[in-house]
Amino acid sequence: MATGRLAYMPKPGSVELREYDLPTPRPGALLIETVAAGVCGSDVHMFADKHPLKSIVLGHEVIGRVVDPSTRPTDSAGQELHPGDLVSVVYFAFCQHCRQCQAGRTHLCENSYNHWIASPDDFPHFTGTFGTHYYVGRFQHVFKVPGNVDPLAAVSANCALAQVSAGIDRGGVTAGDTVVIQGAGGLGLWGVAVAKERGAHVVVVDAVQRRLDAAKAFGADETVSFDEAPEAADRIARVRELTDGGADVALELTGVGSAVPEGIEMVRPGATYIEIGNVMPGVEITLDIGSMTRRAVTIHPVIRYHQRFLKAGLEFISRNVGRLPFDKLVDATYPLDDVLQAMEDSKARKVNRAALVMDR
Ligand SMILES: [Zn+2]
Ligand SMILES: [Zn+2]
């Protein structure tokens, strides 16, 4: 029987490469061969023991190739699947029977991660994307990757790109709006590009100059660095100046709690503040609720996304090939054997965004 290998984290800080028989997909499911798997901030959080999950098959960002589509002949947009087709996968599931799914809030499905947190000793083993193969459950959405898209350009489409697109949509960003993006990491760069395509004027705030340079390359109109504006009050004043008194929409993509009260002061009365970056329970902040109420600022936390944002994201990449520097998104690649190194380098911030690339 054919086997494959996967990277299992038995406890934070350690990774074991394990070998299992390849599972025979059940009806509606699909086995893919991993081409590339992105190392996301939340994988690093798990590895660094800063996440509630303590043991898991690592990885959720993926681009893979269809092996045998007989159990799932089409993607979630109805396109026929063939062996060898490149696909992207919504990494969480919509069970369709919980209270949230029944009410149409499928992104809040109560069983969204059940497939992922299962032990790799149990069928179907390949529940995370750091491995030679990945098992797409029947309640996970899958989309074909357009032919002109490089796998590394799209490896974070199912996480960062789709997530930030859902946030920009929630904020109702439209042509002529001013948008502040706090954080020019993976989420931020996608955020800049998507907001620009919607016709917004985009201001990016970050502490690191080379990240701001990348944001410029993705279309940012203005940047505000911590060097030029070291105090929160300076940054707020600068952003208000650049946005004629405050932005229409702001997105928090830093994962730093203190960015939230700062960002809320960067928007105009009646504006929307989209919270995406802080996803670890236990981050506490102090908010000036009086200022928020007087200015009628709305905070929308956004977690996970409707599958249409992944399909739209893949099409977004496809039509921007040659126009946006997608090769800047991943700055280090590792073979599966070096997964521990990839995690340690990511944790130590020696690399911005790593990806595992499977050789065959
Ligand atoms: Zn991710
Ligand atoms: Zn559900």
CSV table of C-alpha atoms and ligand atoms in Angstrom, one decimal:
chain,number,residue,atom,x,y,z
A,1,MET,CA,0.0,0.0,0.0
A,2,ALA,CA,1.2,3.5,-0.8
A,3,THR,CA,2.2,5.7,2.1
A,4,GLY,CA,2.8,9.3,2.7
A,5,ARG,CA,4.5,11.4,5.4
A,6,LEU,CA,3.2,14.2,7.6
A,7,ALA,CA,4.5,16.6,10.3
A,8,TYR,CA,2.8,15.9,13.6
A,9,MET,CA,3.3,18.3,16.6
A,10,PRO,CA,2.9,16.0,19.7
A,11,LYS,CA,3.5,19.0,21.9
A,12,PRO,CA,4.5,22.6,21.4
A,13,GLY,CA,8.1,23.1,20.2
A,14,SER,CA,8.5,19.6,18.7
A,15,VAL,CA,7.7,18.1,15.4
A,16,GLU,CA,7.7,14.4,14.3
A,17,LEU,CA,7.7,13.2,10.7
A,18,ARG,CA,5.4,10.2,10.6
A,19,GLU,CA,4.5,7.8,7.8
A,20,TYR,CA,1.0,6.5,7.3
A,21,ASP,CA,-0.9,4.5,4.6
A,22,LEU,CA,-2.6,6.8,2.2
A,23,PRO,CA,-6.4,6.9,3.0
A,24,THR,CA,-9.0,5.8,0.4
A,25,PRO,CA,-11.2,8.9,0.2
A,26,ARG,CA,-14.8,8.4,1.3
A,27,PRO,CA,-17.6,9.7,-1.0
A,28,GLY,CA,-17.4,13.5,-1.3
A,29,ALA,CA,-13.9,13.7,0.1
A,30,LEU,CA,-10.7,14.2,-1.9
A,31,LEU,CA,-7.0,13.3,-1.4
A,32,ILE,CA,-4.6,15.8,-2.8
A,33,GLU,CA,-0.8,15.7,-3.1
A,34,THR,CA,0.6,18.7,-1.4
A,35,VAL,CA,2.6,21.0,-3.7
A,36,ALA,CA,3.2,23.8,-1.2
A,37,ALA,CA,2.1,24.5,2.4
A,38,GLY,CA,2.4,27.9,4.0
A,39,VAL,CA,3.7,28.5,7.5
A,40,CYS,CA,1.1,30.9,9.0
A,41,GLY,CA,1.3,32.9,12.2
A,42,SER,CA,-1.2,30.6,13.8
A,43,ASP,CA,1.0,27.5,13.1
A,44,VAL,CA,3.9,29.4,14.7
A,45,HIS,CA,1.7,30.3,17.7
A,46,MET,CA,0.9,26.6,18.2
A,47,PHE,CA,4.6,25.7,17.9
A,48,ALA,CA,5.4,28.4,20.4
A,49,ASP,CA,2.8,27.2,22.9
A,50,LYS,CA,0.8,30.4,22.5
A,51,HIS,CA,-2.3,28.7,21.2
A,52,PRO,CA,-5.0,26.6,22.8
A,53,LEU,CA,-4.2,23.6,20.5
A,54,LYS,CA,-1.3,21.6,21.9
A,55,SER,CA,-1.0,18.6,19.6
A,56,ILE,CA,-1.9,18.6,15.9
A,57,VAL,CA,-0.9,17.7,12.4
A,58,LEU,CA,0.5,21.1,11.5
A,59,GLY,CA,-0.5,23.3,8.7
A,60,HIS,CA,-3.7,24.7,7.0
A,61,GLU,CA,-2.4,26.7,4.1
A,62,VAL,CA,-2.1,24.6,1.0
A,63,ILE,CA,-1.9,24.2,-2.7
A,64,GLY,CA,-2.2,20.6,-3.9
A,65,ARG,CA,-2.8,18.4,-6.9
A,66,VAL,CA,-5.8,16.2,-7.3
A,67,VAL,CA,-4.9,12.5,-7.2
A,68,ASP,CA,-8.2,10.7,-8.1
A,69,PRO,CA,-11.3,12.8,-8.4
A,70,SER,CA,-13.7,9.9,-8.6
A,71,THR,CA,-15.1,10.5,-5.1
A,72,ARG,CA,-15.5,14.3,-5.8
A,73,PRO,CA,-15.8,14.9,-9.5
A,74,THR,CA,-16.2,18.7,-9.4
A,75,ASP,CA,-14.9,21.6,-7.3
A,76,SER,CA,-17.2,23.8,-5.2
A,77,ALA,CA,-17.8,26.0,-8.2
A,78,GLY,CA,-18.9,23.0,-10.4
A,79,GLN,CA,-15.7,22.9,-12.4
A,80,GLU,CA,-14.7,19.3,-13.4
A,81,LEU,CA,-11.7,18.0,-11.5
A,82,HIS,CA,-9.0,16.0,-13.2
A,83,PRO,CA,-6.0,14.1,-11.9
A,84,GLY,CA,-3.1,16.6,-11.6
A,85,ASP,CA,-5.3,19.7,-11.3
A,86,LEU,CA,-4.0,22.3,-8.8
A,87,VAL,CA,-6.5,23.2,-6.1
A,88,SER,CA,-6.9,25.4,-3.0
A,89,VAL,CA,-8.9,24.3,-0.1
A,90,VAL,CA,-11.0,26.1,2.6
A,91,TYR,CA,-9.1,24.8,5.6
A,92,PHE,CA,-12.1,24.6,7.9
A,93,ALA,CA,-15.3,22.7,7.4
A,94,PHE,CA,-19.0,23.6,7.3
A,95,CYS,CA,-20.8,20.6,8.9
A,96,GLN,CA,-24.2,21.8,7.6
A,97,HIS,CA,-26.1,20.5,10.6
A,98,CYS,CA,-25.0,22.6,13.6
A,99,ARG,CA,-27.0,25.6,14.8
A,100,GLN,CA,-24.7,28.1,13.0
A,101,CYS,CA,-24.7,26.2,9.7
A,102,GLN,CA,-28.4,25.7,9.8
A,103,ALA,CA,-28.8,29.5,10.2
A,104,GLY,CA,-26.5,30.1,7.3
A,105,ARG,CA,-23.6,31.3,9.4
A,106,THR,CA,-21.4,28.6,8.0
A,107,HIS,CA,-18.2,30.5,8.8
A,108,LEU,CA,-19.1,30.1,12.5
A,109,CYS,CA,-19.7,26.3,12.2
A,110,GLU,CA,-19.4,24.7,15.6
A,111,ASN,CA,-17.6,21.8,14.1
A,112,SER,CA,-15.2,23.7,11.8
A,113,TYR,CA,-12.0,22.2,13.1
A,114,ASN,CA,-13.1,18.7,14.2
A,115,HIS,CA,-11.4,17.1,11.1
A,116,TRP,CA,-8.2,18.9,11.8
A,117,ILE,CA,-7.7,18.2,15.5
A,118,ALA,CA,-8.2,14.5,15.1
A,119,SER,CA,-5.3,12.2,15.9
A,120,PRO,CA,-3.2,11.3,12.9
A,121,ASP,CA,-3.3,7.7,14.1
A,122,ASP,CA,-7.0,7.6,13.1
A,123,PHE,CA,-8.4,7.7,9.5
A,124,PRO,CA,-7.7,9.8,7.4
A,125,HIS,CA,-4.3,10.6,9.0
A,126,PHE,CA,-3.5,13.5,6.7
A,127,THR,CA,-5.6,16.2,8.5
A,128,GLY,CA,-3.0,19.0,8.3
A,129,THR,CA,-1.3,20.4,5.2
A,130,PHE,CA,2.3,19.9,6.4
A,131,GLY,CA,2.7,16.5,4.6
A,132,THR,CA,3.1,14.8,1.3
A,133,HIS,CA,-0.7,14.5,1.1
A,134,TYR,CA,-3.8,16.3,2.5
A,135,TYR,CA,-7.3,14.8,3.0
A,136,VAL,CA,-10.1,17.2,2.0
A,137,GLY,CA,-13.2,16.2,3.9
A,138,ARG,CA,-16.6,16.2,2.2
A,139,PHE,CA,-17.6,19.4,4.2
A,140,GLN,CA,-14.6,21.3,3.1
A,141,HIS,CA,-14.8,23.5,0.0
A,142,VAL,CA,-12.2,23.1,-2.8
A,143,PHE,CA,-11.5,25.3,-5.8
A,144,LYS,CA,-9.4,24.9,-8.9
A,145,VAL,CA,-6.4,27.2,-9.2
A,146,PRO,CA,-6.4,29.2,-12.4
A,147,GLY,CA,-3.7,27.9,-14.8
A,148,ASN,CA,-1.5,31.0,-14.8
A,149,VAL,CA,-1.1,31.1,-11.0
A,150,ASP,CA,2.1,30.0,-9.3
A,151,PRO,CA,1.5,27.7,-6.4
A,152,LEU,CA,3.7,29.8,-4.0
A,153,ALA,CA,1.7,33.0,-5.0
A,154,ALA,CA,-1.5,31.3,-4.0
A,155,VAL,CA,-0.3,29.2,-1.0
A,156,SER,CA,-1.8,31.6,1.5
A,157,ALA,CA,-5.0,32.3,-0.5
A,158,ASN,CA,-7.0,30.0,1.7
A,159,CYS,CA,-6.0,31.8,4.8
A,160,ALA,CA,-4.6,35.4,4.6
A,161,LEU,CA,-6.1,36.4,1.3
A,162,ALA,CA,-9.6,35.0,1.8
A,163,GLN,CA,-9.7,36.2,5.4
A,164,VAL,CA,-8.7,39.8,4.6
A,165,SER,CA,-11.0,39.9,1.6
A,166,ALA,CA,-13.9,38.9,3.9
A,167,GLY,CA,-12.9,41.7,6.3
A,168,ILE,CA,-12.7,44.3,3.5
A,169,ASP,CA,-16.1,43.2,2.3
A,170,ARG,CA,-17.5,43.5,5.9
A,171,GLY,CA,-16.1,47.0,6.1
A,172,GLY,CA,-18.0,47.8,2.9
A,173,VAL,CA,-14.8,49.3,1.3
A,174,THR,CA,-15.8,51.1,-1.9
A,175,ALA,CA,-14.2,53.4,-4.5
A,176,GLY,CA,-13.0,56.7,-3.0
A,177,ASP,CA,-12.8,55.4,0.6
A,178,THR,CA,-9.8,55.9,2.7
A,179,VAL,CA,-8.6,52.7,4.3
A,180,VAL,CA,-6.0,52.3,7.1
A,181,ILE,CA,-4.3,49.0,7.3
A,182,GLN,CA,-2.4,48.3,10.6
A,183,GLY,CA,0.2,45.7,9.9
A,184,ALA,CA,2.1,45.0,6.7
A,185,GLY,CA,2.7,41.2,7.2
A,186,GLY,CA,1.1,38.5,5.0
A,187,LEU,CA,-2.5,39.7,5.8
A,188,GLY,CA,-1.6,43.3,5.3
A,189,LEU,CA,-0.1,43.0,1.8
A,190,TRP,CA,-3.1,41.1,0.6
A,191,GLY,CA,-5.3,43.8,2.3
A,192,VAL,CA,-3.5,46.6,0.4
A,193,ALA,CA,-3.9,44.9,-2.9
A,194,VAL,CA,-7.6,44.0,-2.5
A,195,ALA,CA,-8.5,47.5,-1.1
A,196,LYS,CA,-6.7,49.1,-4.0
A,197,GLU,CA,-8.6,47.1,-6.5
A,198,ARG,CA,-11.8,48.3,-4.9
A,199,GLY,CA,-10.6,51.9,-5.6
A,200,ALA,CA,-9.7,52.9,-2.1
A,201,HIS,CA,-6.9,55.2,-1.0
A,202,VAL,CA,-4.8,53.0,1.3
A,203,VAL,CA,-2.6,54.1,4.2
A,204,VAL,CA,-0.4,51.4,5.9
A,205,VAL,CA,1.0,51.6,9.4
A,206,ASP,CA,3.8,49.2,10.5
A,207,ALA,CA,6.9,49.3,12.7
A,208,VAL,CA,9.3,47.7,10.1
A,209,GLN,CA,10.4,49.7,7.1
A,210,ARG,CA,11.0,46.7,4.8
A,211,ARG,CA,7.4,45.6,5.4
A,212,LEU,CA,6.2,49.1,4.5
A,213,ASP,CA,8.4,48.9,1.3
A,214,ALA,CA,6.6,45.7,0.4
A,215,ALA,CA,3.2,47.4,1.1
A,216,LYS,CA,4.2,50.1,-1.4
A,217,ALA,CA,5.0,47.4,-3.9
A,218,PHE,CA,1.5,46.0,-3.4
A,219,GLY,CA,0.0,49.4,-4.1
A,220,ALA,CA,-0.1,51.3,-0.8
A,221,ASP,CA,-0.6,55.1,-1.3
A,222,GLU,CA,1.0,56.2,1.9
A,223,THR,CA,2.9,54.5,4.7
A,224,VAL,CA,3.4,55.6,8.3
A,225,SER,CA,6.4,54.0,10.1
A,226,PHE,CA,7.1,53.8,13.8
A,227,ASP,CA,10.4,55.6,13.1
A,228,GLU,CA,8.8,58.7,11.9
A,229,ALA,CA,5.9,58.4,14.4
A,230,PRO,CA,7.2,56.6,17.5
A,231,GLU,CA,4.2,57.3,19.8
A,232,ALA,CA,0.6,56.2,19.2
A,233,ALA,CA,-0.5,59.8,19.3
A,234,ASP,CA,1.9,60.7,16.5
A,235,ARG,CA,0.6,57.9,14.3
A,236,ILE,CA,-3.0,58.8,15.0
A,237,ALA,CA,-2.3,62.5,14.1
A,238,ARG,CA,-0.4,61.5,10.9
A,239,VAL,CA,-3.1,59.1,9.7
A,240,ARG,CA,-5.9,61.7,10.4
A,241,GLU,CA,-3.8,64.2,8.4
A,242,LEU,CA,-3.5,61.7,5.5
A,243,THR,CA,-7.2,60.8,5.5
A,244,ASP,CA,-8.8,64.2,5.8
A,245,GLY,CA,-9.7,63.7,9.5
A,246,GLY,CA,-9.9,59.9,9.8
A,247,ALA,CA,-10.3,56.9,7.6
A,248,ASP,CA,-13.6,55.4,6.4
A,249,VAL,CA,-12.5,51.9,7.3
A,250,ALA,CA,-9.5,50.5,9.3
A,251,LEU,CA,-8.3,46.9,9.5
A,252,GLU,CA,-6.3,45.6,12.4
A,253,LEU,CA,-3.9,42.9,11.0
A,254,THR,CA,-1.1,43.1,13.5
A,255,GLY,CA,-2.2,40.7,16.2
A,256,VAL,CA,-1.1,43.2,18.8
A,257,GLY,CA,-3.8,44.2,21.3
A,258,SER,CA,-2.6,47.8,21.7
A,259,ALA,CA,-3.1,48.4,18.0
A,260,VAL,CA,-6.9,48.3,18.6
A,261,PRO,CA,-7.4,51.5,20.7
A,262,GLU,CA,-4.9,53.2,18.4
A,263,GLY,CA,-6.6,52.2,15.2
A,264,ILE,CA,-10.1,53.2,16.6
A,265,GLU,CA,-8.7,56.8,16.9
A,266,MET,CA,-7.5,56.7,13.3
A,267,VAL,CA,-11.1,56.5,11.8
A,268,ARG,CA,-13.7,59.2,11.2
A,269,PRO,CA,-17.1,59.4,12.9
A,270,GLY,CA,-19.4,56.6,11.7
A,271,ALA,CA,-16.5,54.6,10.4
A,272,THR,CA,-16.0,50.8,10.6
A,273,TYR,CA,-13.1,49.1,12.4
A,274,ILE,CA,-12.4,45.6,11.3
A,275,GLU,CA,-10.7,43.4,13.8
A,276,ILE,CA,-8.9,40.3,12.4
A,277,GLY,CA,-5.4,40.1,13.8
A,278,ASN,CA,-6.0,39.3,17.5
A,279,VAL,CA,-7.2,35.8,17.6
A,280,MET,CA,-5.7,34.4,20.7
A,281,PRO,CA,-7.9,34.4,23.8
A,282,GLY,CA,-6.5,36.4,26.7
A,283,VAL,CA,-5.6,39.6,24.8
A,284,GLU,CA,-7.0,42.4,27.0
A,285,ILE,CA,-7.1,46.1,26.0
A,286,THR,CA,-8.5,49.4,27.4
A,287,LEU,CA,-11.0,51.1,25.1
A,288,ASP,CA,-12.3,54.6,25.3
A,289,ILE,CA,-15.9,53.6,24.8
A,290,GLY,CA,-17.0,57.2,25.3
A,291,SER,CA,-15.0,58.3,22.3
A,292,MET,CA,-16.3,55.4,20.3
A,293,THR,CA,-19.9,56.2,21.1
A,294,ARG,CA,-19.6,59.9,20.5
A,295,ARG,CA,-18.1,59.1,17.1
A,296,ALA,CA,-20.4,56.1,16.5
A,297,VAL,CA,-17.5,53.9,15.4
A,298,THR,CA,-18.5,50.3,14.8
A,299,ILE,CA,-16.1,47.4,15.5
A,300,HIS,CA,-16.6,44.2,13.5
A,301,PRO,CA,-14.5,41.2,14.5
A,302,VAL,CA,-14.1,38.9,11.5
A,303,ILE,CA,-13.2,35.2,11.9
A,304,ARG,CA,-13.1,32.7,9.0
A,305,TYR,CA,-14.9,33.4,5.8
A,306,HIS,CA,-17.5,32.4,3.3
A,307,GLN,CA,-16.1,30.1,0.6
A,308,ARG,CA,-16.8,32.7,-2.1
A,309,PHE,CA,-13.9,34.7,-0.8
A,310,LEU,CA,-11.4,31.9,-1.7
A,311,LYS,CA,-12.8,31.6,-5.2
A,312,ALA,CA,-12.7,35.3,-5.7
A,313,GLY,CA,-9.1,35.4,-4.2
A,314,LEU,CA,-7.8,32.9,-6.7
A,315,GLU,CA,-9.3,34.9,-9.5
A,316,PHE,CA,-7.8,38.1,-8.0
A,317,ILE,CA,-4.3,36.5,-8.1
A,318,SER,CA,-4.9,35.2,-11.7
A,319,ARG,CA,-5.8,38.6,-13.1
A,320,ASN,CA,-2.9,40.3,-11.2
A,321,VAL,CA,-0.1,38.0,-12.4
A,322,GLY,CA,2.7,40.2,-13.7
A,323,ARG,CA,1.1,43.3,-12.0
A,324,LEU,CA,1.7,42.5,-8.3
A,325,PRO,CA,5.0,41.1,-6.9
A,326,PHE,CA,3.6,37.8,-5.6
A,327,ASP,CA,7.1,36.5,-5.4
A,328,LYS,CA,7.6,38.8,-2.4
A,329,LEU,CA,5.0,36.9,-0.3
A,330,VAL,CA,7.0,33.8,0.6
A,331,ASP,CA,10.7,34.6,1.4
A,332,ALA,CA,11.9,31.1,2.4
A,333,THR,CA,11.1,27.6,1.3
A,334,TYR,CA,11.9,24.3,3.0
A,335,PRO,CA,11.5,20.6,2.1
A,336,LEU,CA,9.3,18.6,4.4
A,337,ASP,CA,12.3,17.0,6.1
A,338,ASP,CA,13.3,20.5,7.3
A,339,VAL,CA,9.9,21.4,8.8
A,340,LEU,CA,11.4,21.9,12.3
A,341,GLN,CA,13.9,24.4,10.8
A,342,ALA,CA,11.0,26.2,9.1
A,343,MET,CA,9.1,26.4,12.3
A,344,GLU,CA,12.1,27.6,14.3
A,345,ASP,CA,13.1,30.2,11.7
A,346,SER,CA,9.5,31.5,11.6
A,347,LYS,CA,9.3,31.6,15.4
A,348,ALA,CA,12.7,33.5,15.6
A,349,ARG,CA,11.4,35.8,12.8
A,350,LYS,CA,14.4,35.0,10.7
A,351,VAL,CA,12.0,34.7,7.8
A,352,ASN,CA,8.8,36.7,7.1
A,353,ARG,CA,6.7,34.0,5.5
A,354,ALA,CA,8.0,30.4,5.1
A,355,ALA,CA,6.5,27.7,3.0
A,356,LEU,CA,7.1,23.9,2.7
A,357,VAL,CA,7.6,22.8,-0.8
A,358,MET,CA,7.2,19.0,-1.4
A,359,ASP,CA,9.7,17.5,-3.8
A,360,ARG,CA,8.6,14.4,-5.7
B,1,ZN,ZN,-3.1,30.8,8.2
B,2,ZN,ZN,-21.7,23.5,11.3
